[in-house]
Coordinates of C-alpha atoms and ligand atoms in Angstrom, one line a residue:
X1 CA 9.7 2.3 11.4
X2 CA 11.0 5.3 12.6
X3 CA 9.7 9.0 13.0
X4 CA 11.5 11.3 14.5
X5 CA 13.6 8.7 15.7
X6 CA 11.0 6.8 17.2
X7 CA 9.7 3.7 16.3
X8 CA 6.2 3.4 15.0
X9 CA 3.5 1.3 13.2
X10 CA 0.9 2.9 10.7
X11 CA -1.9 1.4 13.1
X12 CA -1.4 1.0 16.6
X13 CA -3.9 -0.6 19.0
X14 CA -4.4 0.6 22.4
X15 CA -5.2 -2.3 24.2
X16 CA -6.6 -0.6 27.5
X17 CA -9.2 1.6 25.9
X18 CA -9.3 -1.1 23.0
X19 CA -8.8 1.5 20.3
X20 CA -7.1 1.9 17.1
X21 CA -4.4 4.9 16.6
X22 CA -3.9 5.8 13.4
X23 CA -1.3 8.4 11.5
X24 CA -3.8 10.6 9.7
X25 CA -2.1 10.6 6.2
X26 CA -3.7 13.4 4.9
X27 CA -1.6 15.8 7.0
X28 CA 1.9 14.2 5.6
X29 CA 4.9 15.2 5.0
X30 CA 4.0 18.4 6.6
X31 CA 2.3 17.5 10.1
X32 CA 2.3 14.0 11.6
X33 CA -1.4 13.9 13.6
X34 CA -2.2 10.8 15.3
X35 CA -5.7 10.0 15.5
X36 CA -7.7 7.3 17.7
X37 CA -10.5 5.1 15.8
X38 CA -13.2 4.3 18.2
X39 CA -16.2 2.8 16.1
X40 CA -17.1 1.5 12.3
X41 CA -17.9 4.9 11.5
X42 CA -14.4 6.2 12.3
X43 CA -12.6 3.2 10.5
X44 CA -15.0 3.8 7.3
X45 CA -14.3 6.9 6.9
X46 CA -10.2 6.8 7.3
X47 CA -10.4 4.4 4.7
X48 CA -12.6 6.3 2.4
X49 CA -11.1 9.7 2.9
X50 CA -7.8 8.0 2.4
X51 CA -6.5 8.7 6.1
X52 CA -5.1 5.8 6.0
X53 CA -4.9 3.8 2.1
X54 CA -2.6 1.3 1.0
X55 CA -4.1 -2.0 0.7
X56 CA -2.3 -3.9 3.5
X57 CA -3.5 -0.6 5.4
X58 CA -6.7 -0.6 5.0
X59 CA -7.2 -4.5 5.2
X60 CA -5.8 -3.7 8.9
X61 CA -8.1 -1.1 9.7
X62 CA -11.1 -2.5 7.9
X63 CA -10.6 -5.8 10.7
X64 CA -10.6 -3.2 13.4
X65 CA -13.7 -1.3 12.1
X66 CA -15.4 -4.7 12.3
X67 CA -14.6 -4.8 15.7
X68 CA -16.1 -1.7 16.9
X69 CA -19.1 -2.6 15.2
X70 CA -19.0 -5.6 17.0
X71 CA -18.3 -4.2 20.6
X72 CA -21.6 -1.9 20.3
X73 CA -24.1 -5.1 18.7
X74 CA -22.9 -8.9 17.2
X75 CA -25.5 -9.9 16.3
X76 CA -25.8 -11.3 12.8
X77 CA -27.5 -8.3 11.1
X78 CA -24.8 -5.9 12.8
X79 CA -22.1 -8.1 11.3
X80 CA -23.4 -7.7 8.3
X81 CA -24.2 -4.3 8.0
X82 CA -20.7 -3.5 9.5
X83 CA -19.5 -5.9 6.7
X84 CA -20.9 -4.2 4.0
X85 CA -20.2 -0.5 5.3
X86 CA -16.6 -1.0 5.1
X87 CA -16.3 -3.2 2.1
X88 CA -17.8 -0.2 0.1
X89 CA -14.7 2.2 1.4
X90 CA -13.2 1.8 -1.7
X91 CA -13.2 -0.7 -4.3
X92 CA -9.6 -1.9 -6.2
X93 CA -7.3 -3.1 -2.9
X94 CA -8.5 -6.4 -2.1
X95 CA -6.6 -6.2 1.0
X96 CA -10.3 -5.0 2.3
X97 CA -12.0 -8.1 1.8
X98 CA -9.5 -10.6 2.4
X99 CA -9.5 -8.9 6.2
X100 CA -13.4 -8.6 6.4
X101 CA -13.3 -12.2 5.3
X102 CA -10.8 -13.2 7.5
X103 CA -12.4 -11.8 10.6
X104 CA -16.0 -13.1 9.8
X105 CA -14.9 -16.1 9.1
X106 CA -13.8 -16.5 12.9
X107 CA -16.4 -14.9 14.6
X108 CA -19.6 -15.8 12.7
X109 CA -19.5 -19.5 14.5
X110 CA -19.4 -17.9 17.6
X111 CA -22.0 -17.2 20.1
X112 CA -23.3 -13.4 20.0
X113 CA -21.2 -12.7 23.3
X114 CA -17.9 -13.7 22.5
X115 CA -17.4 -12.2 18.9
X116 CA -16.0 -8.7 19.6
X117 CA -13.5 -10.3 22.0
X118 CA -12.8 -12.4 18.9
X119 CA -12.5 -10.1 16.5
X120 CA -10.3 -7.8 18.3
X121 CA -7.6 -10.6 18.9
X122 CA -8.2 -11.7 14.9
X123 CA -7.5 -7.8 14.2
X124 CA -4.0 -7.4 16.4
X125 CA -3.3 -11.1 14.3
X126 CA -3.9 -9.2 11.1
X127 CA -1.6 -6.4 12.2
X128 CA 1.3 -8.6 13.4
X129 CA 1.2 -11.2 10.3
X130 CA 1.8 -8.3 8.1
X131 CA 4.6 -6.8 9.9
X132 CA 5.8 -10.6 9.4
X133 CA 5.0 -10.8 5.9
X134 CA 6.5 -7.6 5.2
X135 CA 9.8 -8.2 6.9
X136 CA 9.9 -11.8 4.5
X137 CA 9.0 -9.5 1.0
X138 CA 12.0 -7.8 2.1
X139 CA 14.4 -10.3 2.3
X140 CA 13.7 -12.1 -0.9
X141 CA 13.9 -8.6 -2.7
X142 CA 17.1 -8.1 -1.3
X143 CA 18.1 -10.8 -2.2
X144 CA 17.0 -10.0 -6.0
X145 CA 18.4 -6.7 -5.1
X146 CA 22.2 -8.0 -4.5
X147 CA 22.1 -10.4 -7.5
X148 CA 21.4 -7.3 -9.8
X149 CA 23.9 -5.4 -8.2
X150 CA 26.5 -8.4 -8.7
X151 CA 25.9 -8.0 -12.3
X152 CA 26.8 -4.1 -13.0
X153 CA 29.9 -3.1 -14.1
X154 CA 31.2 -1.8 -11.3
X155 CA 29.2 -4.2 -7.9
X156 CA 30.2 -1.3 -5.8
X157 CA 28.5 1.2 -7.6
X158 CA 25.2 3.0 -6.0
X159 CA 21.9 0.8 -6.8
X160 CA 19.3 2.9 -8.5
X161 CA 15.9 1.5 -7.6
X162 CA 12.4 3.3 -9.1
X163 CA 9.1 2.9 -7.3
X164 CA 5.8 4.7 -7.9
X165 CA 3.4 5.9 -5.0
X166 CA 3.7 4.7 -1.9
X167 CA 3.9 0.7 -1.0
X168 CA 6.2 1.7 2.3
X169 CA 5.2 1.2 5.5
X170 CA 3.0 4.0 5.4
X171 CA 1.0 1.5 3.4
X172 CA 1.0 -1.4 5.6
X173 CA 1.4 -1.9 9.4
X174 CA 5.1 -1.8 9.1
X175 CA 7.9 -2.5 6.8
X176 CA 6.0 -2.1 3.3
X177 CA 6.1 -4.4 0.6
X178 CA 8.1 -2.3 -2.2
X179 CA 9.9 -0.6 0.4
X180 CA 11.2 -3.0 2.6
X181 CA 14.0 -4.8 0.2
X182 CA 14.7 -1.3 -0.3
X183 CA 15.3 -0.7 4.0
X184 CA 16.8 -4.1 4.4
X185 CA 19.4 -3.0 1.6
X186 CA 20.2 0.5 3.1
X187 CA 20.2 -1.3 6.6
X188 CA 22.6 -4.1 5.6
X189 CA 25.1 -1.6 4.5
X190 CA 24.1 -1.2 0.6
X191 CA 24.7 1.6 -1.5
X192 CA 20.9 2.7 -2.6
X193 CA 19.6 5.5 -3.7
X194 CA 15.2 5.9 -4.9
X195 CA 14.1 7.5 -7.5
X196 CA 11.1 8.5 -6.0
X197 CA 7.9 9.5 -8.6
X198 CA 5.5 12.0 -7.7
X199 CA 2.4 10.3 -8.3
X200 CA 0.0 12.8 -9.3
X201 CA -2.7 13.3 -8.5
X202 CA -2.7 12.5 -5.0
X203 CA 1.5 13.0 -4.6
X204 CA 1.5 9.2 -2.5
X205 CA 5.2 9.6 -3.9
X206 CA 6.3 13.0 -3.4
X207 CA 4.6 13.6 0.3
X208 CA 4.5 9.6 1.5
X209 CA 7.7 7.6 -0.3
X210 CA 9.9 10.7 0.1
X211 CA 8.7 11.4 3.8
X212 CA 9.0 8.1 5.1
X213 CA 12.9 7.5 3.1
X214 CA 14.0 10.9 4.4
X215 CA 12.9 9.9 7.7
X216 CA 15.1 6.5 7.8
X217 CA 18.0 7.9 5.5
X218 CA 17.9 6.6 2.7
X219 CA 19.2 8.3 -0.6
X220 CA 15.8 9.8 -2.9
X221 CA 15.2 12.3 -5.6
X222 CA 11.8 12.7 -6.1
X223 CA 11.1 12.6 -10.5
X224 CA 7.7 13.8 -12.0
X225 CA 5.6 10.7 -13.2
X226 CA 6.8 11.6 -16.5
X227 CA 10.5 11.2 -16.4
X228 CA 10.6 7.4 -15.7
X229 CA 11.2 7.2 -19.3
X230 CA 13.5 9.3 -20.0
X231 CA 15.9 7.7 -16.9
X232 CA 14.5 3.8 -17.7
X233 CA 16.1 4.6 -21.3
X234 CA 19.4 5.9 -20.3
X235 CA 20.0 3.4 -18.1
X236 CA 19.8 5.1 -14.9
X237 CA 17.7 3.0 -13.6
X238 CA 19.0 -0.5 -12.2
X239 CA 15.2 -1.8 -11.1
X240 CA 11.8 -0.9 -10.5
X241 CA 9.7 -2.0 -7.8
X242 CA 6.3 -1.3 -7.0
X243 CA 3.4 -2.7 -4.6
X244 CA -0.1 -4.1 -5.8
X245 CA -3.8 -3.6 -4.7
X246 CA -4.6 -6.7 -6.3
X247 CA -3.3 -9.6 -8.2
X248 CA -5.3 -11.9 -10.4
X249 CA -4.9 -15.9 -10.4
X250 CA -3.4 -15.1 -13.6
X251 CA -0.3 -12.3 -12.5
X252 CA -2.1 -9.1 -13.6
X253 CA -1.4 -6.4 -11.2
X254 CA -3.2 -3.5 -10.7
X255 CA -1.6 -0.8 -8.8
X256 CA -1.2 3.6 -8.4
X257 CA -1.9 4.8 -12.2
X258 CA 1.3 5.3 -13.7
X259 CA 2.4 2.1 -13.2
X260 CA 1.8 0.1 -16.1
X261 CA 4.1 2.8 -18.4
X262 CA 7.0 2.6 -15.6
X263 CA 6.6 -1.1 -16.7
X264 CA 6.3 -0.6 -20.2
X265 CA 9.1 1.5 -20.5
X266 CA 11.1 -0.9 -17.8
X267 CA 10.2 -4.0 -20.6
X268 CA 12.0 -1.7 -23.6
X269 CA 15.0 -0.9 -21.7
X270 CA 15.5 -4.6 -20.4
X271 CA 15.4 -3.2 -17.1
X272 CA 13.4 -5.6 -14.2
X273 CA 10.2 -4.9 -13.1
X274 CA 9.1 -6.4 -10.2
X275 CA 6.0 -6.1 -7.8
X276 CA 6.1 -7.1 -4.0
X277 CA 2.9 -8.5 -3.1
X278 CA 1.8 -10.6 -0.1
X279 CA -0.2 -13.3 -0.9
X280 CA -3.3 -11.6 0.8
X281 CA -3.1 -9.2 -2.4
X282 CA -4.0 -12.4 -4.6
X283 CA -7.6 -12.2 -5.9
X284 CA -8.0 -16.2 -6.6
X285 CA -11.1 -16.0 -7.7
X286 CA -10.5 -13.5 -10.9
X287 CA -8.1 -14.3 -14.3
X288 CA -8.6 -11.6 -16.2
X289 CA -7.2 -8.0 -14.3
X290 CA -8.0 -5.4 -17.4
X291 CA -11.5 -7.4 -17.7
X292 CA -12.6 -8.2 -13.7
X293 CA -10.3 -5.8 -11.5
X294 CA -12.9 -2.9 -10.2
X295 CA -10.7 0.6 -11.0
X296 CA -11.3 3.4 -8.4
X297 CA -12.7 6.5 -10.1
X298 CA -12.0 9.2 -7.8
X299 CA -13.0 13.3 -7.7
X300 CA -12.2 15.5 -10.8
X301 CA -11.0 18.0 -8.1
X302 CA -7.7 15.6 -7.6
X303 CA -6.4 16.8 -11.0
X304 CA -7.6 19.9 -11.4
X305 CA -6.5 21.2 -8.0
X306 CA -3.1 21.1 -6.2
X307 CA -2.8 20.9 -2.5
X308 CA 0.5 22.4 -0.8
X309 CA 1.9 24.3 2.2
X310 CA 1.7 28.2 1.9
X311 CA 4.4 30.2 2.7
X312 CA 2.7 31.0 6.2
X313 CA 2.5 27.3 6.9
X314 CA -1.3 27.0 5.6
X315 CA -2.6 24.2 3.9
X316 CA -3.8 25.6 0.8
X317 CA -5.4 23.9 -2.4
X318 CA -4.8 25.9 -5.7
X319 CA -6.8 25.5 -9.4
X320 CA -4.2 24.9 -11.6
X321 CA -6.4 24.8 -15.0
X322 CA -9.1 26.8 -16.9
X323 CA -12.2 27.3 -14.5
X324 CA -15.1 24.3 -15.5
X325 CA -12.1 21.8 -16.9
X326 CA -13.6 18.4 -17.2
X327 CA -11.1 15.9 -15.5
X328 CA -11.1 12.3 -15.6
X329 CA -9.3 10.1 -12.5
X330 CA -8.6 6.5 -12.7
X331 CA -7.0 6.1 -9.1
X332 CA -5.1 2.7 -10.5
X333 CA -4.3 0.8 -14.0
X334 CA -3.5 -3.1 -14.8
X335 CA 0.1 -4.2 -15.6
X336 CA -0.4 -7.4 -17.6
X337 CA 1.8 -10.0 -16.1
X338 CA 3.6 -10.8 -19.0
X339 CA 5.5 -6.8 -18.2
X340 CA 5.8 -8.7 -14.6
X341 CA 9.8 -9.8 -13.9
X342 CA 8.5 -11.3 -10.9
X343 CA 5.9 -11.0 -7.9
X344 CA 7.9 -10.9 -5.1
X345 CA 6.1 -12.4 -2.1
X346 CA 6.7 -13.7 1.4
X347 CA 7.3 -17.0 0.3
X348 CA 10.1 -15.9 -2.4
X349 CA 10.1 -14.3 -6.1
X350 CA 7.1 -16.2 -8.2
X351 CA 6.9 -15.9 -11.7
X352 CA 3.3 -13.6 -12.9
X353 CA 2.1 -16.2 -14.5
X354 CA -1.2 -18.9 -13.7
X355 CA 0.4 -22.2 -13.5
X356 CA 3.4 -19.9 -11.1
X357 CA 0.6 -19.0 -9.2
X358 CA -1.4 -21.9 -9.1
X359 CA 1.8 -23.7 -7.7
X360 CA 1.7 -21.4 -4.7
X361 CA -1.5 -21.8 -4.2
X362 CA -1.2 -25.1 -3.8
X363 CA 2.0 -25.2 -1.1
X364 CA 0.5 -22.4 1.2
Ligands
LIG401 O1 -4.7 5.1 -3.4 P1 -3.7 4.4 -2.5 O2 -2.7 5.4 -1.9 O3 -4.3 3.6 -1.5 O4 -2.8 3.5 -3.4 C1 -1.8 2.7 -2.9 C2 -1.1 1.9 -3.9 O5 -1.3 2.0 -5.1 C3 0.0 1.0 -3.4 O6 1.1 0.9 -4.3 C4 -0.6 -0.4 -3.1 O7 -1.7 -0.2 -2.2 C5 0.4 -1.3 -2.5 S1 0.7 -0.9 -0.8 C6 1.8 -1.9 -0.1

């Protein structure tokens, strides 16, 4: 997608000095600082200090992490230690281990001298499947997009879509899952407009969703997390759409707190909810979400601080509550998948449910 005017991935590789470049996501919407990942130590630690975040994201970057690791010793014991390094970045997107996985799968049968070269064409696969997958999400959820316009009173009107944090291409290598119905529709000539929520505590919303819509034009008011309600209820919302970090065999979706009221409140007001997941965001081994999906607990300091520019342009962080407040911060909640309209995945819309899922299982 575009910054600037220029297009861009999330993660680019540099294939002469074999190299990762990523858009360090802690500066956004303010700065946009690129910064080159050169070993497993680099790669850990944008994943874990949430350079880079959003599970397609960090799946990417986790498969070039390996890589490094790789380049500097393959032996078994690297591979594993490598392995285990990044798969404790952070615990809820299973993005991470579907591209560990994927990238030990190929190179572990290979001789000790051959698996970085391996691994590095396995990571650039990663990177261009999801662009792929992304661009497919897309289409089917414009498609669901159109029929829901077909069916308002007036099909001209403007089509008010709600999403929560950031499941754009920030999130992913390109495209987004959540996001890109949403650019297909505003590329193909559709009246849209976002409704855009913050997502406190990290503001994934307010600095990523809004940056990266602002940056391709499409229409967005950015809401606090607490007026989805209030607009689900007076019907100013047409849909809601939001991406996943995981998805049980089952349908249960875990994604940004916040999500499972927008889709409790969507389910009241009749209003679809729908979640854009590629297949890769499926945990098949796990049923259960609110029982067996790990939920990130992250710093107090995210809630009881707020970071923001100054007004001379510094980066500041301010302590908005009484000094020695004890905070509690579950980075991400379950949305049962009976709240679930419909996962929306490469392969078309697929009902939250187990025997849904089970069917896709079995055709890819
Ligand atoms: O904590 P984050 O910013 O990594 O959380 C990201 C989300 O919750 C996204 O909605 C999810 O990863 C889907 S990204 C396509």
């Amino acid at each position: 997608m575009n910054i600037h005017g220029q297009p861009h991935r999330s993660i680019e590789a540099d294939h002469s000095r074999q190299s990762a470049r990523i858009i360090d996501q802690t500066f956004l919407p303010h700065h946009v600082e690129w910064r080159e990942l050169r070993t497993m130590e680099d790669a850990a630690e944008a994943i874990q200090v949430m350079r880079v975040r959003g599970a397609p994201l960090i799946g990417a970057t986790a498969a070039f992490g390996l890589f490094f690791a790789l380049r500097e010793d393959a032996s078994d014991a690297a591979l594993q230690r490598a392995y285990e390094v990044l798969h404790a970045t952070r615990p809820t997107a299973i993005n991470l281990r579907w591209a560990l996985d994927r990238v030990r799968r190929v190179v572990a049968p290979l001789e000790v001298e051959q698996r970085a070269a391996a691994a590095w064409e396995e990571a650039l696969a990663i990177c261009e499947q999801d662009v792929e997958t992304n661009h497919a999400i897309g289409r089917h959820g414009l498609e669901l997009f159109r029929a829901i316009q077909a069916k308002k009173a007036d099909p001209a009107a403007t089509l008010n879509v709600m999403t929560h944090c950031n499941a754009g291409w920030l999130a992913t290598v390109d495209w987004g899952t959540a996001i890109s119905p949403i650019y297909q529709a505003h590329d193909a000539g559709m009246k849209v407009h976002v409704w855009v929520s913050e997502t406190r505590p990290r503001g994934q919303g307010a600095s990523l969703t809004a940056f990266e819509l602002k940056e391709h034009g499409v229409p967005y008011t950015l809401i606090v997390d607490n007026n989805a309600g209030h607009l689900l209820q007076r019907g100013m919302v047409d849909v809601v759409i939001v991406g996943t970090d995981r998805v049980t065999a089952h349908g249960d979706v875990a994604n940004k707190i916040g999500t499972y009221l927008k889709a409790l409140a969507a389910k009241a007001h009749d209003v679809p909810f729908y979640v854009a997941t590629p297949v890769s965001t499926i945990d098949w081994t796990i049923a259960d979400g609110i029982r067996d999906i790990p939920i990130e607990q992250r710093s107090a300091r995210e809630v009881t601080h707020m970071p923001g520019l100054n007004e001379a342009g510094v980066r500041e962080e301010v302590l908005i509550t009484p000094e020695g407040t004890q905070a509690r911060n579950d980075g991400f909640d379950v949305t049962p998948g009976g709240l679930v309209t419909a996962l929306v995945t490469e392969h078309g819309a697929v009902a939250a449910t187990a025997e849904a899922l089970e069917r896709l299982r079995v055709l890819i």
